[in-house]
Tab-separated table of N, CA and C in Angstrom:
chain	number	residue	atom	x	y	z
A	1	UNK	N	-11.097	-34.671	-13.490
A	1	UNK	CA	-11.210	-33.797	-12.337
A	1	UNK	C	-9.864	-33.166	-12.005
A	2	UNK	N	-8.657	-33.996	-12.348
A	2	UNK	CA	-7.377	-33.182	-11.902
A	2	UNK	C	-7.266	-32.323	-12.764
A	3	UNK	N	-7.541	-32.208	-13.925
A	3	UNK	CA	-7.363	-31.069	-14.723
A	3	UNK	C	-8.361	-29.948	-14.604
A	4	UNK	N	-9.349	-29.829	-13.988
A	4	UNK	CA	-10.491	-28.957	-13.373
A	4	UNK	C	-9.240	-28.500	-12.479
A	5	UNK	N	-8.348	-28.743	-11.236
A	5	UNK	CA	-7.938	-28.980	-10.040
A	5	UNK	C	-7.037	-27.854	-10.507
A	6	UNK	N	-5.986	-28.637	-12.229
A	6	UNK	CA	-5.004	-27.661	-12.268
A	6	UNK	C	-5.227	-26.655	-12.921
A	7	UNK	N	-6.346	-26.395	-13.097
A	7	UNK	CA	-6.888	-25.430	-14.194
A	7	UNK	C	-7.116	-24.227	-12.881
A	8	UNK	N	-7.901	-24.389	-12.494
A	8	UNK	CA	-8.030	-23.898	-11.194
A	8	UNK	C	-7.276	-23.080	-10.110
A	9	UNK	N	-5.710	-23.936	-9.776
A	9	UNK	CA	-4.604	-23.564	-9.524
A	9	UNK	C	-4.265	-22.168	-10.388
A	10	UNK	N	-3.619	-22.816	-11.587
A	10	UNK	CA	-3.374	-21.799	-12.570
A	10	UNK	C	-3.694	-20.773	-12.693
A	11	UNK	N	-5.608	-20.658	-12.304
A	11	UNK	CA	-5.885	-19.366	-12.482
A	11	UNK	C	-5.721	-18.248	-11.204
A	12	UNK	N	-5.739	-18.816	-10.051
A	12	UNK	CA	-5.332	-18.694	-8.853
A	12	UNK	C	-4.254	-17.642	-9.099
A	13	UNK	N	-2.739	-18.604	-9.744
A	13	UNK	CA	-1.664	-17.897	-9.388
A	13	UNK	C	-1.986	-16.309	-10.640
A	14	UNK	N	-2.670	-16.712	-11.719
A	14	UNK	CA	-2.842	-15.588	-12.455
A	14	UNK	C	-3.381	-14.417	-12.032
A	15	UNK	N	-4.772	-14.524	-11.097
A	15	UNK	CA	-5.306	-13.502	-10.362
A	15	UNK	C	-4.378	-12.928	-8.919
A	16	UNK	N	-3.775	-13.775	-9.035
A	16	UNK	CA	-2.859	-13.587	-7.445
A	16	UNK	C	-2.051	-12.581	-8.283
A	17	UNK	N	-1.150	-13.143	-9.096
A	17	UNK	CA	-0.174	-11.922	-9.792
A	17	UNK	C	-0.713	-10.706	-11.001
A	18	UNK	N	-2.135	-10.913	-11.078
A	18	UNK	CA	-2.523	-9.964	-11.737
A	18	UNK	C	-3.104	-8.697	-10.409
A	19	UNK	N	-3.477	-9.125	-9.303
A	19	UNK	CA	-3.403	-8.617	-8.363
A	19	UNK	C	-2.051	-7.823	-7.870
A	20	UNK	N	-1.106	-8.139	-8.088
A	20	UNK	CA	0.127	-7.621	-7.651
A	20	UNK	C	0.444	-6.240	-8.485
A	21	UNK	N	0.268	-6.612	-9.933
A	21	UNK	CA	0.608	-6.064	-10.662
A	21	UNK	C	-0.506	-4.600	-10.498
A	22	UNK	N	-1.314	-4.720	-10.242
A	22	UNK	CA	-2.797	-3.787	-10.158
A	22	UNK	C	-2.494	-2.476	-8.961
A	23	UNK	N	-2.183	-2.984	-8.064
A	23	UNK	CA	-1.543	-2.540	-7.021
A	23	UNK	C	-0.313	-1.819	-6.543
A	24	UNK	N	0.884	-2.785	-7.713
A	24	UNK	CA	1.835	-1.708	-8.362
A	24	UNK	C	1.297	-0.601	-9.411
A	25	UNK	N	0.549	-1.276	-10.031
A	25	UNK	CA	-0.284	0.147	-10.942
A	25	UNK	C	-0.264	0.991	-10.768
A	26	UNK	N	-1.069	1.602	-8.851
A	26	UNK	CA	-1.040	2.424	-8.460
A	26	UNK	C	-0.035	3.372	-7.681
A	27	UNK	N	1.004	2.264	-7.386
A	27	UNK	CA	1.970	2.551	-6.787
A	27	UNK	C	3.193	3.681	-7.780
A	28	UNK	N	3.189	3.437	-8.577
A	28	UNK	CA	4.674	3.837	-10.232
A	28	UNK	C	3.863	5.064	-10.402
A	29	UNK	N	4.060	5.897	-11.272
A	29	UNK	CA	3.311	7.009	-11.707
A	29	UNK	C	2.926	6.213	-13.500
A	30	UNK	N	1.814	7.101	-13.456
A	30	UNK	CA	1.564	6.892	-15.077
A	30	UNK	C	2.302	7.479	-16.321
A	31	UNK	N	2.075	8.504	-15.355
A	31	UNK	CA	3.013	9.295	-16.673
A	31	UNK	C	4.225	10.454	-16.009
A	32	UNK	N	4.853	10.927	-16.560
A	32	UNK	CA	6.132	11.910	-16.137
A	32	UNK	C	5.623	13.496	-17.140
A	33	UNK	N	5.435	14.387	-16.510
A	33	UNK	CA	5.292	15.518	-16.983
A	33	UNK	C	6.328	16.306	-16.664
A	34	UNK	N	6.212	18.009	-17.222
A	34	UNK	CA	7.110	18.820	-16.979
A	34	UNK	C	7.270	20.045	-18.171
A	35	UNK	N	8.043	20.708	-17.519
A	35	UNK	CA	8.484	22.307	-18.725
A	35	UNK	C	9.788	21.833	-18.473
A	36	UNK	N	10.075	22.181	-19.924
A	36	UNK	CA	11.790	22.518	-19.848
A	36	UNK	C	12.242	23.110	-21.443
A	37	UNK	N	13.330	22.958	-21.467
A	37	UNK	CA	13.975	23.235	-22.800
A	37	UNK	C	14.984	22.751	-23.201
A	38	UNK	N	15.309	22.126	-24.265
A	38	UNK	CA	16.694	21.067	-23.992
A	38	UNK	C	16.624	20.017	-23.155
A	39	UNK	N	17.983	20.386	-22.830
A	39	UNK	CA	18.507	19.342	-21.360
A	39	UNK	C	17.830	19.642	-19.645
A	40	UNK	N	17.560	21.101	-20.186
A	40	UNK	CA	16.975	21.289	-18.824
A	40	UNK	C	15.437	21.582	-18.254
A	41	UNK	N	15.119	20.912	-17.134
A	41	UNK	CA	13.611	20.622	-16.890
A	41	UNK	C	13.519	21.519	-15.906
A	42	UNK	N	12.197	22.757	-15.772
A	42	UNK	CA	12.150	23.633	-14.755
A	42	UNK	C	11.075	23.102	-13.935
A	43	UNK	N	10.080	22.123	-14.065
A	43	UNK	CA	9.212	21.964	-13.197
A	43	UNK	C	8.690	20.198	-14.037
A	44	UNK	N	8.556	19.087	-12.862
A	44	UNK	CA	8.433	18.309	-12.977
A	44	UNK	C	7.371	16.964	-12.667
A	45	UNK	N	6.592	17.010	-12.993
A	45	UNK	CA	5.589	16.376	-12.540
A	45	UNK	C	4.901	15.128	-12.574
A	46	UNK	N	4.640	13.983	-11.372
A	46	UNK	CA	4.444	12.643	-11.978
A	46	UNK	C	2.830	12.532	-11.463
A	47	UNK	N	1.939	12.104	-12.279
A	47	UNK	CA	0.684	11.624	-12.528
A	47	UNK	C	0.638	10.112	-11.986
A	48	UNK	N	0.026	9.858	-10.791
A	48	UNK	CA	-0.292	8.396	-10.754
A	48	UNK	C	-1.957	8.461	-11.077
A	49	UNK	N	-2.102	7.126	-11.238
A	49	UNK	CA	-3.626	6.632	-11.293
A	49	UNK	C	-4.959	7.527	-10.464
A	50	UNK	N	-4.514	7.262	-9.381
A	50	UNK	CA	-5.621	7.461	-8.125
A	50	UNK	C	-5.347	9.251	-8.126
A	51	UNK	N	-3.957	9.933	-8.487
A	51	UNK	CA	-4.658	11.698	-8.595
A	51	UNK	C	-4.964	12.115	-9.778
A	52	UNK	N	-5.395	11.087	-10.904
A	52	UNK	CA	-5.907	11.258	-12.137
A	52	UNK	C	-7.624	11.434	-11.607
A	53	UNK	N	-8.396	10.971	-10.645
A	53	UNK	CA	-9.633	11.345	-10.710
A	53	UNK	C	-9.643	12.685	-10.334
A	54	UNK	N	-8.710	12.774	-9.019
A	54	UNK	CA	-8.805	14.566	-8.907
A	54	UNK	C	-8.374	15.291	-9.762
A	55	UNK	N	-7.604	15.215	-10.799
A	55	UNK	CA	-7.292	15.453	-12.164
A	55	UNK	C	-9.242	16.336	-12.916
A	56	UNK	N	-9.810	15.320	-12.887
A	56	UNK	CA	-10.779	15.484	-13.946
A	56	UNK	C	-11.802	15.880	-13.141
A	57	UNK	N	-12.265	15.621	-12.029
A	57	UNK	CA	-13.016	16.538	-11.082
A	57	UNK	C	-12.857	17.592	-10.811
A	58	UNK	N	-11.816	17.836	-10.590
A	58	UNK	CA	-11.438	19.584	-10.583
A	58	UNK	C	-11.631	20.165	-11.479
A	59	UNK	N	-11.156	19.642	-12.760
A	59	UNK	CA	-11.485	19.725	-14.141
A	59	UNK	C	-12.619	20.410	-14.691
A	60	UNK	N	-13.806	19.644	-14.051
A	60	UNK	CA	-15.218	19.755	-14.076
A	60	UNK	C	-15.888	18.135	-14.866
A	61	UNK	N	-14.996	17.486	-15.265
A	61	UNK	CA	-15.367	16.377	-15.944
A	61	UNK	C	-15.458	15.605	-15.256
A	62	UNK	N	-16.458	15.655	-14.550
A	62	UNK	CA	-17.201	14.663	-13.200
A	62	UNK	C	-17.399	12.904	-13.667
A	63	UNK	N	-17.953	12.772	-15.749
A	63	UNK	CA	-18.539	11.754	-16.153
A	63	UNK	C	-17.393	11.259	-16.552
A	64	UNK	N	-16.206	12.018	-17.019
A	64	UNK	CA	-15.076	10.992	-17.018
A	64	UNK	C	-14.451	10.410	-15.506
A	65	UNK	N	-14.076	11.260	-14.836
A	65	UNK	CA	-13.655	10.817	-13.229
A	65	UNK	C	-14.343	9.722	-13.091
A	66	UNK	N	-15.706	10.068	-12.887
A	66	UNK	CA	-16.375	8.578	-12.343
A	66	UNK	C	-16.267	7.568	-13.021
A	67	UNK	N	-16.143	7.738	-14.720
A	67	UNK	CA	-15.817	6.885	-15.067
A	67	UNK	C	-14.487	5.799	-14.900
A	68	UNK	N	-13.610	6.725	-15.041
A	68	UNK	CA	-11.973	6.089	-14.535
A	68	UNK	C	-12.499	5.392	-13.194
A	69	UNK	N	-13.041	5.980	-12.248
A	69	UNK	CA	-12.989	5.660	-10.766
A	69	UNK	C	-13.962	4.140	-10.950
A	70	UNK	N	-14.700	3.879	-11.499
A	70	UNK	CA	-15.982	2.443	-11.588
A	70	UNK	C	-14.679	1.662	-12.587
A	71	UNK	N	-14.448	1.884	-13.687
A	71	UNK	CA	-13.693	0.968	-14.133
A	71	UNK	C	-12.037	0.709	-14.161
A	72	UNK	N	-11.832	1.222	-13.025
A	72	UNK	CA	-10.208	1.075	-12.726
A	72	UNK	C	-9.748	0.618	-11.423
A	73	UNK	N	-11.258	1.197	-10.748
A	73	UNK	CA	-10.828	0.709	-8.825
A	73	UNK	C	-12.290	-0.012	-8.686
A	74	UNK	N	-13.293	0.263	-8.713
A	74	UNK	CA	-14.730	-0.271	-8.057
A	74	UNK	C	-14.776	-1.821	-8.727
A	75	UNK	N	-14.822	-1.807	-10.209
A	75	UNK	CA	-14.952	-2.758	-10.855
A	75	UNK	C	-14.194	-4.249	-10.668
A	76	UNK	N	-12.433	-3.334	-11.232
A	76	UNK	CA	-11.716	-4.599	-10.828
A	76	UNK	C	-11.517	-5.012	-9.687
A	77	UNK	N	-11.686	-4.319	-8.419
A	77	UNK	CA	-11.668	-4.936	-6.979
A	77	UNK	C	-12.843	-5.815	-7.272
A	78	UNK	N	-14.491	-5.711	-7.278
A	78	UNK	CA	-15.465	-6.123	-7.249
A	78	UNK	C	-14.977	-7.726	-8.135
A	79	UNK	N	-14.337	-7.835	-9.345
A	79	UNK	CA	-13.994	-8.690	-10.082
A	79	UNK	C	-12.687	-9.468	-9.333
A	80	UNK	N	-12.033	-8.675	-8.509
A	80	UNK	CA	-10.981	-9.563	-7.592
A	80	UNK	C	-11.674	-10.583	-7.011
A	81	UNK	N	-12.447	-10.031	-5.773
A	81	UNK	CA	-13.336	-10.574	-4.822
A	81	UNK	C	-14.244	-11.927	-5.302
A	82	UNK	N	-14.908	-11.533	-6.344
A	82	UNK	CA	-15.227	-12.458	-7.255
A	82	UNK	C	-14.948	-13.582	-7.543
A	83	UNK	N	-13.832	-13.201	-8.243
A	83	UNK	CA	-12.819	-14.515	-9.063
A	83	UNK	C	-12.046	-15.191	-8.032
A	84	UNK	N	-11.971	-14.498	-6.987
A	84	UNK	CA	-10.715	-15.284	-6.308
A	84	UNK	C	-12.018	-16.452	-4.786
A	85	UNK	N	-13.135	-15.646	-5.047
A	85	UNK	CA	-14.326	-16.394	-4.136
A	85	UNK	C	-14.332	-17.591	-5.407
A	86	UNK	N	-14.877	-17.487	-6.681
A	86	UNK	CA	-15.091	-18.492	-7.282
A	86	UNK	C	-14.212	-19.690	-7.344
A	87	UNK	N	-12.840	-19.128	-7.241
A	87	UNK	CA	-11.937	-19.951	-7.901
A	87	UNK	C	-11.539	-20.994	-6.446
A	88	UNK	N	-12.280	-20.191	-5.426
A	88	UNK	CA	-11.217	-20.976	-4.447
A	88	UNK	C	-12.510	-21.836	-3.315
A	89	UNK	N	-13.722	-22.124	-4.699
A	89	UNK	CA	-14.776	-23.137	-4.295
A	89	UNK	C	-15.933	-22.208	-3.289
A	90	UNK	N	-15.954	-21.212	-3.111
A	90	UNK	CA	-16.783	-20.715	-2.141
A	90	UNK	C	-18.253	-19.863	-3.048
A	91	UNK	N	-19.476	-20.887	-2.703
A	91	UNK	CA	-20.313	-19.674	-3.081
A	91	UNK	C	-21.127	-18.660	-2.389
A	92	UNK	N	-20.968	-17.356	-3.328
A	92	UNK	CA	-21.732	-16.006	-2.503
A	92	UNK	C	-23.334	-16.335	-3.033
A	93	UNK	N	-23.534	-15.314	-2.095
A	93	UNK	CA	-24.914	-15.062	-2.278
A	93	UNK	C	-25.062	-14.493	-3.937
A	94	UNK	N	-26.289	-15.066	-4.115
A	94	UNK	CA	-26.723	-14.884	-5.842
A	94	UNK	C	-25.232	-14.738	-6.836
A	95	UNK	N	-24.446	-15.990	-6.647
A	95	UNK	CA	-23.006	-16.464	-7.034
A	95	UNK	C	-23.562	-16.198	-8.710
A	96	UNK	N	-24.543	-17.108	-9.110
A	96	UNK	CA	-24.945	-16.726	-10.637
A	96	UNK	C	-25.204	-15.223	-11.423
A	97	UNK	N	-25.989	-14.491	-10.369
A	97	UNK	CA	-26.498	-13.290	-10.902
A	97	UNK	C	-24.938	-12.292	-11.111
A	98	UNK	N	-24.554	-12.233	-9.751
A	98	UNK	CA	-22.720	-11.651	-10.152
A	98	UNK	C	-22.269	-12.226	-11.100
A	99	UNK	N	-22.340	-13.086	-11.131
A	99	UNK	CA	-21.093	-13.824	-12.359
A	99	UNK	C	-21.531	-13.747	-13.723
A	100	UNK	N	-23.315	-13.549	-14.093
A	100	UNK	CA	-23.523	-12.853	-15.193
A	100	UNK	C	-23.841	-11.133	-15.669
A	101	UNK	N	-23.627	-10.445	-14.352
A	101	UNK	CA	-22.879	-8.681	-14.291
A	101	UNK	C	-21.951	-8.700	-14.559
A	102	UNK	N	-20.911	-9.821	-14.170
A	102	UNK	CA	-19.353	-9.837	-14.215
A	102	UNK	C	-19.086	-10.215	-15.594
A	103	UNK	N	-19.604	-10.468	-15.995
A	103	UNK	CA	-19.651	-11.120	-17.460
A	103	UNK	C	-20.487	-9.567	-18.567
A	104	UNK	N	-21.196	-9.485	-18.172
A	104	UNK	CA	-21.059	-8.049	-18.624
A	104	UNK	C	-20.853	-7.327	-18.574
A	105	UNK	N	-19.485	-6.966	-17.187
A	105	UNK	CA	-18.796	-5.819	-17.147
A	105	UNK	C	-17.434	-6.320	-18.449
A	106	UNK	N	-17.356	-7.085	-18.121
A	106	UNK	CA	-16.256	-8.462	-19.042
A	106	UNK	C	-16.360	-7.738	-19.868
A	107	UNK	N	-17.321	-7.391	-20.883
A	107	UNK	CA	-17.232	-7.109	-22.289
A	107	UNK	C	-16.759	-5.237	-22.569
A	108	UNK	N	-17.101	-4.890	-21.172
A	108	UNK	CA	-16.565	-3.383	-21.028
A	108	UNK	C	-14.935	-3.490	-20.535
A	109	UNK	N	-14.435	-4.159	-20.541
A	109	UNK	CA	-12.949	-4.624	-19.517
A	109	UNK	C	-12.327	-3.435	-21.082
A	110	UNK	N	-12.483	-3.795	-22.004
A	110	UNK	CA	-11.261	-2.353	-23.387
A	110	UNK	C	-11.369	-1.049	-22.711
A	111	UNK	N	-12.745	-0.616	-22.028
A	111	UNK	CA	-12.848	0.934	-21.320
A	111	UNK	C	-11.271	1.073	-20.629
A	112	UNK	N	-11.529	0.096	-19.727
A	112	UNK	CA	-9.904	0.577	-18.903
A	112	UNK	C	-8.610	1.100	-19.897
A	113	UNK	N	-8.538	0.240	-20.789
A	113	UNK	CA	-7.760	0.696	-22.265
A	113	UNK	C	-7.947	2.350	-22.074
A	114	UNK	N	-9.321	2.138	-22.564
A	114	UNK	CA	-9.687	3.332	-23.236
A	114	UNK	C	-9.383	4.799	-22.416
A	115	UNK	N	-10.078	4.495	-20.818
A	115	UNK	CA	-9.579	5.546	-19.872
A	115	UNK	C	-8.219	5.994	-19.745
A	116	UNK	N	-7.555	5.091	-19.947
A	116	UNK	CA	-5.950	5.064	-19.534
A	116	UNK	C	-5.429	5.899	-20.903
A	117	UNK	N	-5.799	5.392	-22.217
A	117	UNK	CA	-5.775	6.620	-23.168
A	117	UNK	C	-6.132	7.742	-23.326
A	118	UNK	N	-7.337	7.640	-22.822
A	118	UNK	CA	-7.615	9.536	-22.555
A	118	UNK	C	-6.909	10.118	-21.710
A	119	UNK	N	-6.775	9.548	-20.461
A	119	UNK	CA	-6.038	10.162	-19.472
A	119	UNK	C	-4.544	10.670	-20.298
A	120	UNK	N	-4.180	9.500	-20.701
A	120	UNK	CA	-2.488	9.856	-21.169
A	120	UNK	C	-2.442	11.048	-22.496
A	121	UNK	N	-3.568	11.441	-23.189
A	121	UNK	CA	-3.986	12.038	-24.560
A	121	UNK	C	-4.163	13.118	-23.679
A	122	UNK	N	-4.993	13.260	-22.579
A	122	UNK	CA	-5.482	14.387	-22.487
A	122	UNK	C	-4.182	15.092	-21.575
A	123	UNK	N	-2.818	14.707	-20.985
A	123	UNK	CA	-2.043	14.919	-20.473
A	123	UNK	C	-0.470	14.849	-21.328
A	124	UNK	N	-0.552	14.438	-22.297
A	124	UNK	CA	0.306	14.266	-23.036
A	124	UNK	C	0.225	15.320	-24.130
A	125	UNK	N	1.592	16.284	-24.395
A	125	UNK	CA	1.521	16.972	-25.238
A	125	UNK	C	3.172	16.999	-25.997
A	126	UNK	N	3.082	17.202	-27.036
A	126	UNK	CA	4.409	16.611	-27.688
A	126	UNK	C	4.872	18.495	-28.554
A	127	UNK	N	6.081	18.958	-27.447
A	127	UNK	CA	6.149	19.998	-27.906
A	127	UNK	C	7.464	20.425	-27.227
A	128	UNK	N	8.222	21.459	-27.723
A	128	UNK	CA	9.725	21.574	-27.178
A	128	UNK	C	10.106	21.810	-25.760
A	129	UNK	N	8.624	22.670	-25.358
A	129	UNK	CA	8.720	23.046	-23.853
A	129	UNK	C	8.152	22.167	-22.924
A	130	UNK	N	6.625	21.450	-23.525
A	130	UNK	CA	6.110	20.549	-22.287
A	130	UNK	C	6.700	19.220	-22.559
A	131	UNK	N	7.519	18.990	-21.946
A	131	UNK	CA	7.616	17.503	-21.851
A	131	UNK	C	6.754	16.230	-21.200
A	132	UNK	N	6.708	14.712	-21.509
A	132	UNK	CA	5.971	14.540	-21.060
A	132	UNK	C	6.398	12.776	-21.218
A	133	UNK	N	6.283	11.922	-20.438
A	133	UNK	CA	6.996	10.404	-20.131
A	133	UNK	C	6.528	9.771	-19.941
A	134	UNK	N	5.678	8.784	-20.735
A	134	UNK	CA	5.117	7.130	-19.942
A	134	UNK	C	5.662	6.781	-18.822
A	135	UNK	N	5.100	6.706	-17.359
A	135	UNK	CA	5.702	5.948	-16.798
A	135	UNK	C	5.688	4.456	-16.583
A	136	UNK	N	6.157	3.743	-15.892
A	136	UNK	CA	5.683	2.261	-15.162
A	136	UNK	C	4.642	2.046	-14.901
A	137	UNK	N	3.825	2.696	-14.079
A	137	UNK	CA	2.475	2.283	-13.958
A	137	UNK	C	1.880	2.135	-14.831
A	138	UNK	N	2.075	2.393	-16.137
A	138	UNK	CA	0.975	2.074	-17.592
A	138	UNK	C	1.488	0.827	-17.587
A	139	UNK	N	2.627	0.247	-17.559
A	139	UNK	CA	2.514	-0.709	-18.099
A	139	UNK	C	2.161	-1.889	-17.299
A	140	UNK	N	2.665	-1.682	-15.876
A	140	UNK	CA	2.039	-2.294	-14.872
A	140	UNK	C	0.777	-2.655	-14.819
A	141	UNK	N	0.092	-1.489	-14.877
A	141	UNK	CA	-1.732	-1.571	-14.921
A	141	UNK	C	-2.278	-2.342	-15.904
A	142	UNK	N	-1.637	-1.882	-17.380
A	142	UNK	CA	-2.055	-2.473	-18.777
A	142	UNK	C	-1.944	-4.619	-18.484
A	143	UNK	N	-1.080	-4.736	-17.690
A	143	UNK	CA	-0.308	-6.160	-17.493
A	143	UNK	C	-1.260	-7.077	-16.423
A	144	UNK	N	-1.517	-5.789	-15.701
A	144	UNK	CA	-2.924	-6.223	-14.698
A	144	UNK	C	-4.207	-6.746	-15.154
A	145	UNK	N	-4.471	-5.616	-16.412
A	145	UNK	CA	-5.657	-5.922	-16.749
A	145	UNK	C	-5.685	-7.236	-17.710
A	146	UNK	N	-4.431	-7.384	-18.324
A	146	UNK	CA	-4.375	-8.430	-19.716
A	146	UNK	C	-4.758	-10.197	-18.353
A	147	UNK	N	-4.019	-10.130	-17.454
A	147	UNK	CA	-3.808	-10.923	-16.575
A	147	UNK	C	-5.329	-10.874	-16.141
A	148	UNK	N	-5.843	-10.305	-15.772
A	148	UNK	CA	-7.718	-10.194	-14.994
A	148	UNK	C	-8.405	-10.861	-16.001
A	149	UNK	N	-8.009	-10.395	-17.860
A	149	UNK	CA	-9.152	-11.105	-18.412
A	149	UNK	C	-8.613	-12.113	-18.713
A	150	UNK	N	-7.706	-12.857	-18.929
A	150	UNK	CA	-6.925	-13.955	-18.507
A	150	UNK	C	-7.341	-15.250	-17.765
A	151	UNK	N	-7.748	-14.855	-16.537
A	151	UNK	CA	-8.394	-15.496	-14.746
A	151	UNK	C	-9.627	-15.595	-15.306
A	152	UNK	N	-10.104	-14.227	-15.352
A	152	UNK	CA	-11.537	-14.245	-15.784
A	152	UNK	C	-12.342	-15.506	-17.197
A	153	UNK	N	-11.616	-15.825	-18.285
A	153	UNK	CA	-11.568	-16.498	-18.986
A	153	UNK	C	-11.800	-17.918	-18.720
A	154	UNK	N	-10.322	-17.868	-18.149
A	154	UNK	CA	-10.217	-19.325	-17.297
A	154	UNK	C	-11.599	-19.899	-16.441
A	155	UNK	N	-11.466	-18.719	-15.219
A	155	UNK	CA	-12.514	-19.243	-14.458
A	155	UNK	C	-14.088	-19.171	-15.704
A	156	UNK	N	-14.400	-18.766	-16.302
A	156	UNK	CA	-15.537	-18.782	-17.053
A	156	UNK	C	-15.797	-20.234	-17.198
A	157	UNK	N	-14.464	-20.339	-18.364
A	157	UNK	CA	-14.703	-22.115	-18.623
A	157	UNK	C	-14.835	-22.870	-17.518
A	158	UNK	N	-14.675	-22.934	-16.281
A	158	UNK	CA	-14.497	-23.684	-15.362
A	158	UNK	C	-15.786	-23.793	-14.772
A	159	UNK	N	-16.549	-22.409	-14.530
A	159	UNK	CA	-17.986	-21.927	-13.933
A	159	UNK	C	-18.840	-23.228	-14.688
A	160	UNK	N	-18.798	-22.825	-16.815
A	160	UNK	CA	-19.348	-23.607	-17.405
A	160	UNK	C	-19.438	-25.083	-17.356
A	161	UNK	N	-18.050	-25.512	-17.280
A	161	UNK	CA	-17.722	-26.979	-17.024
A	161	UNK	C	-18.702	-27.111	-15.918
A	162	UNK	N	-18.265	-26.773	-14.403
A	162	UNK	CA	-18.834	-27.284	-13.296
A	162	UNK	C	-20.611	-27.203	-13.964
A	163	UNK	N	-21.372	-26.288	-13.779
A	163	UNK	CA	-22.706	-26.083	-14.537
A	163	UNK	C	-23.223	-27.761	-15.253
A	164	UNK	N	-22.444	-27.255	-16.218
A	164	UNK	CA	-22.216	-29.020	-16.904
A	164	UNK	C	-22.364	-30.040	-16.024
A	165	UNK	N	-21.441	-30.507	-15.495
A	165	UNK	CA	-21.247	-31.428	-14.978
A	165	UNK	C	-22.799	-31.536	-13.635
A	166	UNK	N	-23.321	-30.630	-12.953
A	166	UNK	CA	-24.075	-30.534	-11.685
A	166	UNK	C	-25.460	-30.403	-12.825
A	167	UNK	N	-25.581	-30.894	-13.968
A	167	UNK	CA	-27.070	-30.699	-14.618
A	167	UNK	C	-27.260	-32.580	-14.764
């Protein structure tokens, strides 16, 4: 049971600081844009997360936006709330039925990858005049998510164990 206890803990502090990190996500920009030539930059521009949906809505690409928007903010909050209810002994209403949605959003968790690549592909252009800069928030976010499926993992085995053990 103490190792249930510290297992538990552990995942705690993982979702706690994968939380941090998620949050800085949004905070850093994603990427660094701009015109210039040489040394010198005439117009400069930083992309965070959250004006990447107005990015693609304006756009007209409504099915990517929403997409970024369900698996970057709806999802992993929904999976915060979750993991950090599970982990810290409390059950929700239909605790099983979430936790096997959550388990199949689980297997979609690479999309975020994937969004965060289009976004940066579809904004990234490698050429003398547009310049263009990874920022912090990629890696922040990327660190968030490695950390979520991480917790998520953890707490899985733990869900299973307990299961186990209450049959």
């Amino acid at each position: 049971m103490k190792g249930t206890n510290d297992r538990r803990t552990v995942a705690l502090i993982i979702l706690l600081a994968s939380a941090l990190f998620f949050i800085l996500g949004f905070m850093f920009p994603l990427l660094q844009t701009g015109f210039g030539f040489g040394p010198f930059t005439i117009k400069k521009d930083h992309i965070y997360l959250h004006t990447s949906f107005n990015y693609f809505f304006d756009q007209g690409e409504f099915f990517i936006g929403l997409l970024l928007l369900l698996f970057t903010i709806v999802f992993p909050i929904l999976k915060y709330i979750f993991l950090f209810a599970t982990l810290s002994g409390r059950k929700l209403p239909s605790h099983q039925f979430i936790n096997t949605a959550l388990e199949i959003i689980n297997k979609w968790s690479m999309l975020d990858v994937f969004v965060v690549a289009v976004l940066i592909l579809n904004m990234k252009f490698d050429s003398d005049i547009i310049l263009s800069k990874l920022g912090s928030g990629t890696t922040l976010f990327a660190i968030s998510v490695v950390l979520l499926m991480t917790c998520s993992f953890i707490a899985g085995k733990l869900i299973n164990q307990q299961g186990k053990t209450e049959k």
